[in-house]
């Protein structure tokens, strides 16, 4: 009999992940509005629901692998695996992989340090 720690962790359904991401975005938007920010100034900077789901799944993968930030190759593999496991997220994954230097502060693109 296999140890429970060795069993693969079962992820939530995509519908649940999207619902949670939608709730998170709603909270962020409400907080920024309460702070007096103009939605025309910040709405384009926020991730979409699917992008937020991808980032959540990516964060879970990083945590499961000791918490170390992935290099560019691992980042690509992790996002590609997310697209394979959740085909409806494929568009968001490829959009995120294609945005090397976006204006968005939350962008998870892996940048190579000059010291490397």
Coordinates of C-alpha atoms in Angstrom, one line a residue:
X1 CA 0.0 0.0 0.0
X2 CA 1.4 3.4 -1.0
X3 CA 2.1 6.1 1.5
X4 CA -0.4 9.0 1.3
X5 CA 2.6 11.4 0.9
X6 CA 3.6 9.6 -2.2
X7 CA 0.3 9.9 -4.0
X8 CA 0.0 12.6 -6.6
X9 CA -1.9 15.6 -5.3
X10 CA -5.3 16.0 -6.9
X11 CA -5.9 19.5 -8.2
X12 CA -9.2 21.4 -8.2
X13 CA -11.4 21.6 -11.2
X14 CA -10.8 24.4 -13.7
X15 CA -14.2 25.8 -12.8
X16 CA -13.2 26.1 -9.2
X17 CA -9.8 27.6 -10.0
X18 CA -11.5 30.2 -12.2
X19 CA -14.1 31.0 -9.5
X20 CA -11.3 31.5 -6.9
X21 CA -9.3 33.7 -9.4
X22 CA -12.4 35.7 -10.2
X23 CA -13.0 36.3 -6.5
X24 CA -9.3 37.3 -6.0
X25 CA -9.5 39.8 -8.9
X26 CA -12.8 41.3 -7.5
X27 CA -11.1 41.9 -4.2
X28 CA -8.1 43.6 -5.8
X29 CA -10.3 45.8 -7.9
X30 CA -12.5 46.7 -4.9
X31 CA -9.4 47.6 -2.9
X32 CA -7.9 49.7 -5.6
X33 CA -11.3 51.5 -6.1
X34 CA -11.6 52.2 -2.4
X35 CA -8.1 53.6 -2.5
X36 CA -9.3 56.2 -5.0
X37 CA -7.6 54.8 -8.1
X38 CA -9.2 55.3 -11.4
X39 CA -10.1 52.0 -13.1
X40 CA -9.0 53.4 -16.4
X41 CA -5.5 53.6 -15.0
X42 CA -5.2 50.1 -13.6
X43 CA -7.6 47.6 -15.3
X44 CA -5.3 46.9 -18.2
X45 CA -2.5 46.1 -15.8
X46 CA -4.4 43.3 -14.0
X47 CA -4.1 39.7 -15.1
X48 CA -7.1 38.0 -16.6
X49 CA -8.9 35.3 -14.7
X50 CA -7.1 32.6 -16.7
X51 CA -3.7 34.3 -16.3
X52 CA -4.3 34.3 -12.6
X53 CA -5.2 30.6 -12.6
X54 CA -2.0 29.9 -14.6
X55 CA 0.1 31.9 -12.0
X56 CA -1.6 30.0 -9.1
X57 CA -0.8 26.7 -10.7
X58 CA 2.8 27.8 -11.4
X59 CA 3.1 28.9 -7.8
X60 CA 1.9 25.5 -6.6
X61 CA 4.5 23.9 -8.8
X62 CA 7.3 26.1 -7.4
X63 CA 6.2 25.3 -3.9
X64 CA 6.1 21.6 -4.6
X65 CA 9.7 21.8 -5.9
X66 CA 11.3 23.4 -2.8
X67 CA 10.3 27.0 -3.4
X68 CA 13.1 27.9 -5.7
X69 CA 12.3 30.1 -8.7
X70 CA 12.5 28.3 -12.0
X71 CA 15.1 29.2 -14.6
X72 CA 13.8 30.0 -18.1
X73 CA 13.7 26.4 -19.3
X74 CA 11.8 25.1 -16.3
X75 CA 9.4 28.1 -16.4
X76 CA 8.6 27.1 -20.0
X77 CA 8.1 23.5 -19.1
X78 CA 5.9 24.3 -16.1
X79 CA 3.7 26.5 -18.1
X80 CA 3.6 24.1 -21.0
X81 CA 2.5 21.3 -18.6
X82 CA -0.2 23.5 -17.2
X83 CA -1.5 24.0 -20.8
X84 CA -1.4 20.2 -21.3
X85 CA -3.3 19.5 -18.0
X86 CA -5.8 22.3 -18.5
X87 CA -6.4 22.7 -22.3
X88 CA -8.8 25.7 -21.9
X89 CA -5.8 27.6 -20.3
X90 CA -3.6 27.1 -23.4
X91 CA -4.3 30.6 -24.8
X92 CA -3.4 32.2 -21.5
X93 CA -0.2 30.1 -21.2
X94 CA 1.0 31.0 -24.7
X95 CA 0.2 34.6 -24.2
X96 CA 2.2 34.7 -21.0
X97 CA 5.1 32.8 -22.6
X98 CA 5.2 35.3 -25.5
X99 CA 5.3 38.4 -23.3
X100 CA 9.0 38.8 -22.6
X101 CA 9.1 42.4 -21.4
X102 CA 5.6 43.6 -20.6
X103 CA 4.7 46.7 -18.7
X104 CA 2.8 44.7 -16.1
X105 CA 4.6 44.4 -12.7
X106 CA 3.1 41.0 -11.9
X107 CA 4.4 39.4 -15.1
X108 CA 6.1 36.1 -14.3
X109 CA 8.5 36.1 -17.1
X110 CA 11.9 34.8 -16.0
X111 CA 14.6 37.4 -16.6
X112 CA 18.2 36.3 -16.8
X113 CA 20.4 38.1 -14.3
X114 CA 23.4 40.0 -15.8
X115 CA 25.7 38.3 -13.3
X116 CA 24.8 34.8 -14.5

